[in-house]
PDB file of C-alpha atoms in Angstrom:
ATOM      1  CA  THR A   1      17.099 133.555  55.718  1.00  0.00           C
ATOM      2  CA  ASP A   2      16.100 131.208  58.486  1.00  0.00           C
ATOM      3  CA  LEU A   3      15.546 127.449  58.264  1.00  0.00           C
ATOM      4  CA  ARG A   4      14.899 125.769  61.589  1.00  0.00           C
ATOM      5  CA  PRO A   5      15.818 122.109  62.219  1.00  0.00           C
ATOM      6  CA  PRO A   6      12.926 119.983  60.976  1.00  0.00           C
ATOM      7  CA  VAL A   7      10.811 117.902  63.328  1.00  0.00           C
ATOM      8  CA  ILE A   8      10.689 114.391  61.838  1.00  0.00           C
ATOM      9  CA  SER A   9       8.311 111.540  62.644  1.00  0.00           C
ATOM     10  CA  LEU A  10       8.689 108.101  61.084  1.00  0.00           C
ATOM     11  CA  ALA A  11       6.416 105.065  61.022  1.00  0.00           C
ATOM     12  CA  LEU A  12       6.557 101.725  59.238  1.00  0.00           C
ATOM     13  CA  LEU A  13       3.756 100.995  56.770  1.00  0.00           C
ATOM     14  CA  PRO A  14       2.892  97.262  56.858  1.00  0.00           C
ATOM     15  CA  GLY A  15       3.414  95.680  53.463  1.00  0.00           C
ATOM     16  CA  SER A  16       4.757  98.901  51.987  1.00  0.00           C
ATOM     17  CA  GLY A  17       7.651 100.804  53.437  1.00  0.00           C
ATOM     18  CA  LEU A  18       8.054 103.989  55.431  1.00  0.00           C
ATOM     19  CA  PHE A  19       5.783 106.924  56.253  1.00  0.00           C
ATOM     20  CA  MET A  20       7.486 110.220  56.990  1.00  0.00           C
ATOM     21  CA  ALA A  21       6.059 113.439  58.450  1.00  0.00           C
ATOM     22  CA  VAL A  22       8.351 116.479  58.557  1.00  0.00           C
ATOM     23  CA  LEU A  23       7.439 119.821  60.116  1.00  0.00           C
ATOM     24  CA  VAL A  24       9.437 122.542  58.323  1.00  0.00           C
ATOM     25  CA  GLN A  25       9.682 126.130  59.550  1.00  0.00           C
ATOM     26  CA  MET A  26      11.432 128.794  57.484  1.00  0.00           C
ATOM     27  CA  THR A  27      11.558 132.489  56.672  1.00  0.00           C
ATOM     28  CA  ILE A  28      11.590 133.710  53.070  1.00  0.00           C
ATOM     29  CA  THR A  29      12.567 137.278  52.234  1.00  0.00           C
ATOM     30  CA  GLY A  30      12.055 139.307  49.061  1.00  0.00           C
ATOM     31  CA  LYS A  31      10.302 142.275  47.520  1.00  0.00           C
ATOM     32  CA  SER A  32       6.584 142.659  48.012  1.00  0.00           C
ATOM     33  CA  PHE A  33       4.161 143.527  45.210  1.00  0.00           C
ATOM     34  CA  ILE A  34       4.435 147.196  46.256  1.00  0.00           C
ATOM     35  CA  GLY A  35       8.245 147.151  46.197  1.00  0.00           C
ATOM     36  CA  ALA A  36       8.887 147.029  49.953  1.00  0.00           C
ATOM     37  CA  ASN A  37      10.965 144.400  51.715  1.00  0.00           C
ATOM     38  CA  MET A  38       8.802 141.526  52.841  1.00  0.00           C
ATOM     39  CA  GLU A  39       9.371 138.530  55.098  1.00  0.00           C
ATOM     40  CA  ILE A  40       7.228 135.424  54.977  1.00  0.00           C
ATOM     41  CA  THR A  41       7.481 133.137  57.999  1.00  0.00           C
ATOM     42  CA  LEU A  42       5.833 129.839  57.350  1.00  0.00           C
ATOM     43  CA  ALA A  43       5.362 126.404  58.833  1.00  0.00           C
ATOM     44  CA  ALA A  44       4.606 123.517  56.513  1.00  0.00           C
ATOM     45  CA  ASN A  45       3.992 119.849  57.090  1.00  0.00           C
ATOM     46  CA  LEU A  46       5.590 117.496  54.564  1.00  0.00           C
ATOM     47  CA  THR A  47       4.231 113.960  54.378  1.00  0.00           C
ATOM     48  CA  ALA A  48       5.789 111.287  52.215  1.00  0.00           C
ATOM     49  CA  LYS A  49       5.259 107.598  51.601  1.00  0.00           C
ATOM     50  CA  THR A  50       8.120 105.395  50.470  1.00  0.00           C
ATOM     51  CA  GLN A  51       8.166 101.853  49.123  1.00  0.00           C
ATOM     52  CA  LEU A  52      10.816  99.339  50.241  1.00  0.00           C
ATOM     53  CA  GLU A  53      11.528  96.987  47.362  1.00  0.00           C
ATOM     54  CA  GLN A  54      14.182  94.738  45.870  1.00  0.00           C
ATOM     55  CA  ASP A  55      15.954  96.270  42.897  1.00  0.00           C
ATOM     56  CA  THR A  56      17.193  94.428  39.797  1.00  0.00           C
ATOM     57  CA  THR A  57      20.563  93.714  41.443  1.00  0.00           C
ATOM     58  CA  GLY A  58      18.878  92.131  44.485  1.00  0.00           C
ATOM     59  CA  ILE A  59      19.536  95.001  46.920  1.00  0.00           C
ATOM     60  CA  PRO A  60      16.875  96.538  49.222  1.00  0.00           C
ATOM     61  CA  ARG A  61      15.897 100.008  48.044  1.00  0.00           C
ATOM     62  CA  PHE A  62      13.560 102.796  49.195  1.00  0.00           C
ATOM     63  CA  SER A  63      11.700 104.748  46.501  1.00  0.00           C
ATOM     64  CA  LEU A  64       9.493 107.808  46.961  1.00  0.00           C
ATOM     65  CA  LYS A  65       5.862 107.095  46.084  1.00  0.00           C
ATOM     66  CA  ASN A  66       4.245 110.425  46.945  1.00  0.00           C
ATOM     67  CA  CYS A  67       5.084 113.689  48.668  1.00  0.00           C
ATOM     68  CA  HIS A  68       2.563 116.282  49.862  1.00  0.00           C
ATOM     69  CA  ILE A  69       2.992 119.712  51.435  1.00  0.00           C
ATOM     70  CA  THR A  70       0.365 121.259  53.724  1.00  0.00           C
ATOM     71  CA  LEU A  71       0.731 124.855  54.923  1.00  0.00           C
ATOM     72  CA  VAL A  72       0.247 125.063  58.678  1.00  0.00           C
ATOM     73  CA  SER A  73       0.725 128.814  59.055  1.00  0.00           C
ATOM     74  CA  VAL A  74       1.901 131.795  56.966  1.00  0.00           C
ATOM     75  CA  LYS A  75       2.804 135.166  58.451  1.00  0.00           C
ATOM     76  CA  THR A  76       4.251 138.283  56.822  1.00  0.00           C
ATOM     77  CA  ASN A  77       5.663 141.573  58.097  1.00  0.00           C
ATOM     78  CA  LEU A  78       3.145 143.540  56.046  1.00  0.00           C
ATOM     79  CA  PRO A  79       0.198 145.136  57.820  1.00  0.00           C
ATOM     80  CA  SER A  80      -3.022 143.226  57.426  1.00  0.00           C
ATOM     81  CA  SER A  81      -4.542 146.211  55.645  1.00  0.00           C
ATOM     82  CA  MET A  82      -1.983 145.734  52.868  1.00  0.00           C
ATOM     83  CA  LEU A  83      -2.745 142.055  52.539  1.00  0.00           C
ATOM     84  CA  PRO A  84      -6.333 141.637  51.369  1.00  0.00           C
ATOM     85  CA  LYS A  85      -7.875 138.208  51.264  1.00  0.00           C
ATOM     86  CA  VAL A  86      -7.379 137.826  47.532  1.00  0.00           C
ATOM     87  CA  MET A  87      -3.626 138.477  47.934  1.00  0.00           C
ATOM     88  CA  SER A  88      -3.466 136.137  50.908  1.00  0.00           C
ATOM     89  CA  LYS A  89      -5.014 133.354  48.808  1.00  0.00           C
ATOM     90  CA  PHE A  90      -2.607 134.148  45.980  1.00  0.00           C
ATOM     91  CA  LEU A  91       0.332 133.865  48.413  1.00  0.00           C
ATOM     92  CA  ASP A  92      -0.929 130.547  49.759  1.00  0.00           C
ATOM     93  CA  SER A  93      -1.475 129.083  46.292  1.00  0.00           C
ATOM     94  CA  THR A  94       1.982 130.265  45.155  1.00  0.00           C
ATOM     95  CA  LEU A  95       3.642 128.634  48.157  1.00  0.00           C
ATOM     96  CA  GLN A  96       1.666 125.435  47.553  1.00  0.00           C
ATOM     97  CA  LYS A  97       3.179 125.308  44.060  1.00  0.00           C
ATOM     98  CA  VAL A  98       6.717 126.299  45.058  1.00  0.00           C
ATOM     99  CA  LEU A  99       7.266 124.309  48.249  1.00  0.00           C
ATOM    100  CA  PRO A 100       6.945 120.745  46.816  1.00  0.00           C
ATOM    101  CA  GLY A 101       9.712 121.491  44.321  1.00  0.00           C
ATOM    102  CA  LEU A 102      11.778 122.946  47.155  1.00  0.00           C
ATOM    103  CA  LEU A 103      11.257 120.333  49.874  1.00  0.00           C
ATOM    104  CA  CYS A 104      10.352 116.999  48.204  1.00  0.00           C
ATOM    105  CA  PRO A 105      13.784 116.645  46.506  1.00  0.00           C
ATOM    106  CA  ALA A 106      15.277 116.719  50.004  1.00  0.00           C
ATOM    107  CA  VAL A 107      13.349 113.500  50.778  1.00  0.00           C
ATOM    108  CA  ASN A 108      14.784 111.852  47.669  1.00  0.00           C
ATOM    109  CA  ALA A 109      18.284 112.962  48.702  1.00  0.00           C
ATOM    110  CA  MET A 110      17.799 111.405  52.135  1.00  0.00           C
ATOM    111  CA  LEU A 111      16.517 108.136  50.602  1.00  0.00           C
ATOM    112  CA  ASN A 112      19.574 108.015  48.325  1.00  0.00           C
ATOM    113  CA  LEU A 113      21.813 108.182  51.405  1.00  0.00           C
ATOM    114  CA  VAL A 114      19.918 105.282  52.997  1.00  0.00           C
ATOM    115  CA  ASN A 115      20.020 103.260  49.762  1.00  0.00           C
ATOM    116  CA  ALA A 116      23.778 103.783  49.571  1.00  0.00           C
ATOM    117  CA  LYS A 117      24.030 102.065  52.970  1.00  0.00           C
ATOM    118  CA  PHE A 118      21.984  99.125  51.643  1.00  0.00           C
ATOM    119  CA  THR A 119      24.594  98.347  48.976  1.00  0.00           C
ATOM    120  CA  ALA A 120      26.828  96.942  51.723  1.00  0.00           C
ATOM    121  CA  VAL A 121      24.248  94.199  52.384  1.00  0.00           C
ATOM    122  CA  THR A 122      25.325  92.225  49.306  1.00  0.00           C
ATOM    123  CA  SER A 123      29.015  93.163  49.240  1.00  0.00           C
ATOM    124  CA  GLU A 124      31.571  90.364  49.559  1.00  0.00           C
ATOM    125  CA  ILE A 125      33.095  90.080  53.029  1.00  0.00           C
ATOM    126  CA  PRO A 126      36.549  88.499  53.449  1.00  0.00           C
ATOM    127  CA  LEU A 127      36.890  85.829  56.146  1.00  0.00           C
ATOM    128  CA  GLY A 128      40.537  86.570  56.780  1.00  0.00           C
ATOM    129  CA  THR A 129      42.475  84.785  54.057  1.00  0.00           C
ATOM    130  CA  ALA A 130      40.360  81.614  54.295  1.00  0.00           C
ATOM    131  CA  GLY A 131      37.471  82.618  52.030  1.00  0.00           C
ATOM    132  CA  THR A 132      34.595  85.037  51.585  1.00  0.00           C
ATOM    133  CA  LEU A 133      31.019  85.528  52.777  1.00  0.00           C
ATOM    134  CA  GLN A 134      28.225  87.164  50.794  1.00  0.00           C
ATOM    135  CA  TYR A 135      24.529  87.752  51.470  1.00  0.00           C
ATOM    136  CA  VAL A 136      21.867  87.661  48.756  1.00  0.00           C
ATOM    137  CA  LEU A 137      18.297  88.856  49.278  1.00  0.00           C
ATOM    138  CA  LEU A 138      16.049  85.829  48.758  1.00  0.00           C
ATOM    139  CA  ASN A 139      12.694  87.635  48.736  1.00  0.00           C
ATOM    140  CA  PRO A 140      11.515  91.251  48.665  1.00  0.00           C
ATOM    141  CA  PRO A 141      11.751  92.896  52.127  1.00  0.00           C
ATOM    142  CA  THR A 142       8.806  92.423  54.450  1.00  0.00           C
ATOM    143  CA  THR A 143       7.551  95.455  56.389  1.00  0.00           C
ATOM    144  CA  THR A 144       5.342  95.156  59.473  1.00  0.00           C
ATOM    145  CA  GLU A 145       4.165  97.732  62.002  1.00  0.00           C
ATOM    146  CA  THR A 146       7.253  97.219  64.158  1.00  0.00           C
ATOM    147  CA  PHE A 147      10.141  95.947  62.028  1.00  0.00           C
ATOM    148  CA  ILE A 148      11.573  95.291  58.577  1.00  0.00           C
ATOM    149  CA  GLU A 149      12.566  91.700  57.835  1.00  0.00           C
ATOM    150  CA  LEU A 150      15.270  90.861  55.303  1.00  0.00           C
ATOM    151  CA  ASP A 151      15.342  87.217  54.252  1.00  0.00           C
ATOM    152  CA  LEU A 152      18.956  86.549  53.302  1.00  0.00           C
ATOM    153  CA  LYS A 153      20.750  83.665  51.683  1.00  0.00           C
ATOM    154  CA  THR A 154      24.367  83.232  52.739  1.00  0.00           C
ATOM    155  CA  ILE A 155      26.986  82.272  50.160  1.00  0.00           C
ATOM    156  CA  LEU A 156      30.329  80.992  51.432  1.00  0.00           C
ATOM    157  CA  HIS A 157      33.366  80.560  49.207  1.00  0.00           C
ATOM    158  CA  GLN A 158      36.634  78.910  50.098  1.00  0.00           C
ATOM    159  CA  LYS A 159      39.812  80.757  49.183  1.00  0.00           C
ATOM    160  CA  GLU A 160      40.077  78.590  46.053  1.00  0.00           C
ATOM    161  CA  GLY A 161      36.707  80.014  44.970  1.00  0.00           C
ATOM    162  CA  GLU A 162      34.664  76.845  45.525  1.00  0.00           C
ATOM    163  CA  GLU A 163      31.231  77.436  47.075  1.00  0.00           C
ATOM    164  CA  VAL A 164      30.459  75.652  50.348  1.00  0.00           C
ATOM    165  CA  ASP A 165      27.233  73.633  50.324  1.00  0.00           C
ATOM    166  CA  LEU A 166      24.893  75.143  52.909  1.00  0.00           C
ATOM    167  CA  PRO A 167      21.499  73.582  53.818  1.00  0.00           C
ATOM    168  CA  MET A 168      18.553  75.968  53.772  1.00  0.00           C
ATOM    169  CA  ASP A 169      17.262  75.541  57.322  1.00  0.00           C
ATOM    170  CA  GLN A 170      15.609  78.888  57.918  1.00  0.00           C
ATOM    171  CA  PRO A 171      13.737  79.132  61.248  1.00  0.00           C
ATOM    172  CA  SER A 172      10.186  80.422  61.278  1.00  0.00           C
ATOM    173  CA  LEU A 173       9.608  83.815  62.885  1.00  0.00           C
ATOM    174  CA  ALA A 174       7.312  82.190  65.451  1.00  0.00           C
ATOM    175  CA  SER A 175      10.254  80.184  66.818  1.00  0.00           C
ATOM    176  CA  LEU A 176      12.526  83.216  67.308  1.00  0.00           C
ATOM    177  CA  PRO A 177      12.971  85.069  70.614  1.00  0.00           C
ATOM    178  CA  PRO A 178      10.823  88.190  71.016  1.00  0.00           C
ATOM    179  CA  LYS A 179      12.313  91.241  69.351  1.00  0.00           C
ATOM    180  CA  ARG A 180      13.401  94.079  71.629  1.00  0.00           C
ATOM    181  CA  ASP A 181      12.259  97.601  70.860  1.00  0.00           C
ATOM    182  CA  ALA A 182      14.642  99.877  68.941  1.00  0.00           C
ATOM    183  CA  SER A 183      17.078  97.113  68.153  1.00  0.00           C
ATOM    184  CA  SER A 184      18.242  95.098  65.179  1.00  0.00           C
ATOM    185  CA  GLN A 185      18.293  91.321  65.250  1.00  0.00           C
ATOM    186  CA  LEU A 186      20.462  89.033  63.135  1.00  0.00           C
ATOM    187  CA  ILE A 187      19.387  85.377  63.143  1.00  0.00           C
ATOM    188  CA  LEU A 188      22.095  82.885  62.120  1.00  0.00           C
ATOM    189  CA  SER A 189      21.476  79.151  61.745  1.00  0.00           C
ATOM    190  CA  ALA A 190      23.653  76.432  63.251  1.00  0.00           C
ATOM    191  CA  ASN A 191      24.383  75.091  59.757  1.00  0.00           C
ATOM    192  CA  PHE A 192      25.631  78.485  58.628  1.00  0.00           C
ATOM    193  CA  LEU A 193      27.925  78.836  61.653  1.00  0.00           C
ATOM    194  CA  SER A 194      29.265  75.301  61.103  1.00  0.00           C
ATOM    195  CA  ALA A 195      29.945  76.056  57.440  1.00  0.00           C
ATOM    196  CA  GLU A 196      31.655  79.348  58.253  1.00  0.00           C
ATOM    197  CA  LEU A 197      33.899  77.653  60.836  1.00  0.00           C
ATOM    198  CA  SER A 198      34.710  74.932  58.302  1.00  0.00           C
ATOM    199  CA  ILE A 199      36.159  77.599  56.001  1.00  0.00           C
ATOM    200  CA  LEU A 200      38.271  78.812  58.917  1.00  0.00           C
ATOM    201  CA  GLN A 201      39.215  75.242  59.858  1.00  0.00           C
ATOM    202  CA  ALA A 202      42.867  75.590  58.834  1.00  0.00           C
ATOM    203  CA  SER A 203      43.112  78.688  61.047  1.00  0.00           C
ATOM    204  CA  PHE A 204      42.803  76.453  64.119  1.00  0.00           C
ATOM    205  CA  ASN A 205      46.003  74.567  63.226  1.00  0.00           C
ATOM    206  CA  LEU A 206      48.934  75.656  65.358  1.00  0.00           C
ATOM    207  CA  ASP A 207      52.286  74.498  66.703  1.00  0.00           C
ATOM    208  CA  ILE A 208      52.658  74.973  70.449  1.00  0.00           C
ATOM    209  CA  SER A 209      56.155  75.563  71.747  1.00  0.00           C
ATOM    210  CA  ASN A 210      57.694  77.063  74.876  1.00  0.00           C
ATOM    211  CA  ASN A 211      57.421  80.528  73.397  1.00  0.00           C
ATOM    212  CA  MET A 212      53.612  80.235  73.242  1.00  0.00           C
ATOM    213  CA  VAL A 213      52.900  78.787  76.698  1.00  0.00           C
ATOM    214  CA  LEU A 214      53.760  81.438  79.239  1.00  0.00           C
ATOM    215  CA  GLY A 215      53.698  80.651  82.951  1.00  0.00           C
ATOM    216  CA  LEU A 216      53.754  76.846  82.482  1.00  0.00           C
ATOM    217  CA  PRO A 217      56.647  74.413  83.019  1.00  0.00           C
ATOM    218  CA  PRO A 218      58.982  74.093  80.008  1.00  0.00           C
ATOM    219  CA  LEU A 219      57.645  71.829  77.244  1.00  0.00           C
ATOM    220  CA  VAL A 220      60.189  69.018  77.537  1.00  0.00           C
ATOM    221  CA  THR A 221      59.968  65.229  77.558  1.00  0.00           C
ATOM    222  CA  THR A 222      60.529  65.105  81.323  1.00  0.00           C
ATOM    223  CA  MET A 223      57.329  67.088  81.887  1.00  0.00           C
ATOM    224  CA  LEU A 224      55.407  64.617  79.682  1.00  0.00           C
ATOM    225  CA  GLY A 225      56.781  61.722  81.714  1.00  0.00           C
ATOM    226  CA  ASP A 226      55.520  63.355  84.906  1.00  0.00           C
ATOM    227  CA  LEU A 227      52.056  63.817  83.406  1.00  0.00           C
ATOM    228  CA  ILE A 228      51.843  60.322  81.847  1.00  0.00           C
ATOM    229  CA  PRO A 229      54.039  57.940  83.908  1.00  0.00           C
ATOM    230  CA  GLU A 230      53.231  55.006  81.576  1.00  0.00           C
ATOM    231  CA  ILE A 231      55.309  56.527  78.779  1.00  0.00           C
ATOM    232  CA  SER A 232      58.169  57.955  80.859  1.00  0.00           C
ATOM    233  CA  SER A 233      60.478  55.002  80.097  1.00  0.00           C
ATOM    234  CA  LEU A 234      59.962  55.500  76.335  1.00  0.00           C
ATOM    235  CA  LEU A 235      60.858  59.184  76.237  1.00  0.00           C
ATOM    236  CA  PRO A 236      64.300  60.606  75.596  1.00  0.00           C
ATOM    237  CA  PRO A 237      65.401  62.696  78.580  1.00  0.00           C
ATOM    238  CA  SER A 238      64.997  66.487  78.718  1.00  0.00           C
ATOM    239  CA  GLN A 239      64.354  67.051  75.034  1.00  0.00           C
ATOM    240  CA  PRO A 240      62.291  70.080  73.896  1.00  0.00           C
ATOM    241  CA  VAL A 241      58.775  69.206  72.754  1.00  0.00           C
ATOM    242  CA  VAL A 242      56.538  70.769  70.091  1.00  0.00           C
ATOM    243  CA  ILE A 243      52.781  70.008  70.053  1.00  0.00           C
ATOM    244  CA  GLU A 244      51.264  70.128  66.562  1.00  0.00           C
ATOM    245  CA  MET A 245      47.502  70.785  66.696  1.00  0.00           C
ATOM    246  CA  ARG A 246      45.692  69.865  63.438  1.00  0.00           C
ATOM    247  CA  GLU A 247      41.968  70.012  62.726  1.00  0.00           C
ATOM    248  CA  THR A 248      40.808  66.638  61.406  1.00  0.00           C
ATOM    249  CA  LYS A 249      37.222  67.398  60.325  1.00  0.00           C
ATOM    250  CA  ALA A 250      34.827  70.295  60.064  1.00  0.00           C
ATOM    251  CA  PRO A 251      33.580  71.959  63.277  1.00  0.00           C
ATOM    252  CA  VAL A 252      29.975  71.361  64.301  1.00  0.00           C
ATOM    253  CA  VAL A 253      27.703  73.974  65.907  1.00  0.00           C
ATOM    254  CA  THR A 254      24.662  72.893  67.921  1.00  0.00           C
ATOM    255  CA  ILE A 255      22.094  75.431  69.124  1.00  0.00           C
ATOM    256  CA  THR A 256      19.401  74.690  71.714  1.00  0.00           C
ATOM    257  CA  PRO A 257      17.090  77.098  73.568  1.00  0.00           C
ATOM    258  CA  ASP A 258      19.368  76.968  76.623  1.00  0.00           C
ATOM    259  CA  LYS A 259      22.890  76.539  75.295  1.00  0.00           C
ATOM    260  CA  SER A 260      25.013  76.556  72.180  1.00  0.00           C
ATOM    261  CA  PHE A 261      27.997  74.302  71.566  1.00  0.00           C
ATOM    262  CA  VAL A 262      30.908  74.378  69.147  1.00  0.00           C
ATOM    263  CA  GLN A 263      32.776  71.093  68.691  1.00  0.00           C
ATOM    264  CA  LEU A 264      36.285  71.232  67.257  1.00  0.00           C
ATOM    265  CA  PHE A 265      37.879  67.917  66.231  1.00  0.00           C
ATOM    266  CA  SER A 266      41.663  67.811  66.141  1.00  0.00           C
ATOM    267  CA  THR A 267      44.742  65.761  66.840  1.00  0.00           C
ATOM    268  CA  ALA A 268      47.649  66.773  69.048  1.00  0.00           C
ATOM    269  CA  GLU A 269      50.894  65.259  67.858  1.00  0.00           C
ATOM    270  CA  PHE A 270      53.760  65.476  70.359  1.00  0.00           C
ATOM    271  CA  ARG A 271      57.141  65.711  68.675  1.00  0.00           C
ATOM    272  CA  VAL A 272      60.649  65.805  70.082  1.00  0.00           C
ATOM    273  CA  SER A 273      62.499  68.715  68.574  1.00  0.00           C
ATOM    274  CA  PRO A 274      66.256  68.268  69.221  1.00  0.00           C
ATOM    275  CA  SER A 275      68.508  71.000  67.959  1.00  0.00           C
ATOM    276  CA  ASP A 276      70.835  68.662  66.038  1.00  0.00           C
ATOM    277  CA  SER A 277      68.321  66.475  64.160  1.00  0.00           C
ATOM    278  CA  ALA A 278      64.897  66.403  62.542  1.00  0.00           C
ATOM    279  CA  PRO A 279      61.763  66.381  64.776  1.00  0.00           C
ATOM    280  CA  GLU A 280      60.568  62.895  65.769  1.00  0.00           C
ATOM    281  CA  SER A 281      56.954  61.956  66.529  1.00  0.00           C
ATOM    282  CA  LEU A 282      56.329  60.564  70.029  1.00  0.00           C
ATOM    283  CA  PHE A 283      52.565  59.940  70.059  1.00  0.00           C
ATOM    284  CA  VAL A 284      49.263  61.400  68.824  1.00  0.00           C
ATOM    285  CA  LEU A 285      46.177  62.249  70.879  1.00  0.00           C
ATOM    286  CA  ASP A 286      42.644  62.762  69.557  1.00  0.00           C
ATOM    287  CA  VAL A 287      41.224  66.006  70.987  1.00  0.00           C
TER     288      VAL A 287
END
């Protein structure tokens, strides 16, 4: 009739998985052995050990290794004179048999919810329309006193389905910044970021026209002549200009302890775009 919110304590077991202690308080009602209504108010401590492993599909998974129930206190509404010691022991032993079947399945249900979240680790992630990203667990999870480490391999596919070659340059844990308490940390290598940007390389291509550059002077040949006087005599007067930005090679990411850099290599082709004829190239800049 009454089940109070459980008090849950969790701890990581180095090399194993998770230790769980749950204080459960509840009231059970029914008929006593003499036919009267009886209430049993009890407190029990559930302890469980779980193993964090890698299943056959390569996904992290918690499994229940053992589950124990210890009675902390048992009280009834029957007078003590009606509850001799032999009956009290019988009640305790009955509860010890009943409670594991009542409470331990709840631990399994909770682990199933967590394991369902883990399935997203290896699901394919679209990178817009340029390709896909997928993680694969390289080794079984590592559990320490303070964190769980997942060693992941990243698989990148271009939109045509071809896999992008990605060097395995995993940093050692000793070289990583100290982990903050109660936080998750995702470590990405420079090579991975470069490869991911290379898949998105075509996304950096764009055509810049007046409609895209708000608050600047109109993109016309006269403006170019003012910026670069050396070419002013070669430009047709007051013609609209379109700048075609095209990535020429894969981006490069560099990470140092102090700064990170992303280099994008492109060309900017300036084209005259008269209304009565085809666009004509004026010049190309390396950017």
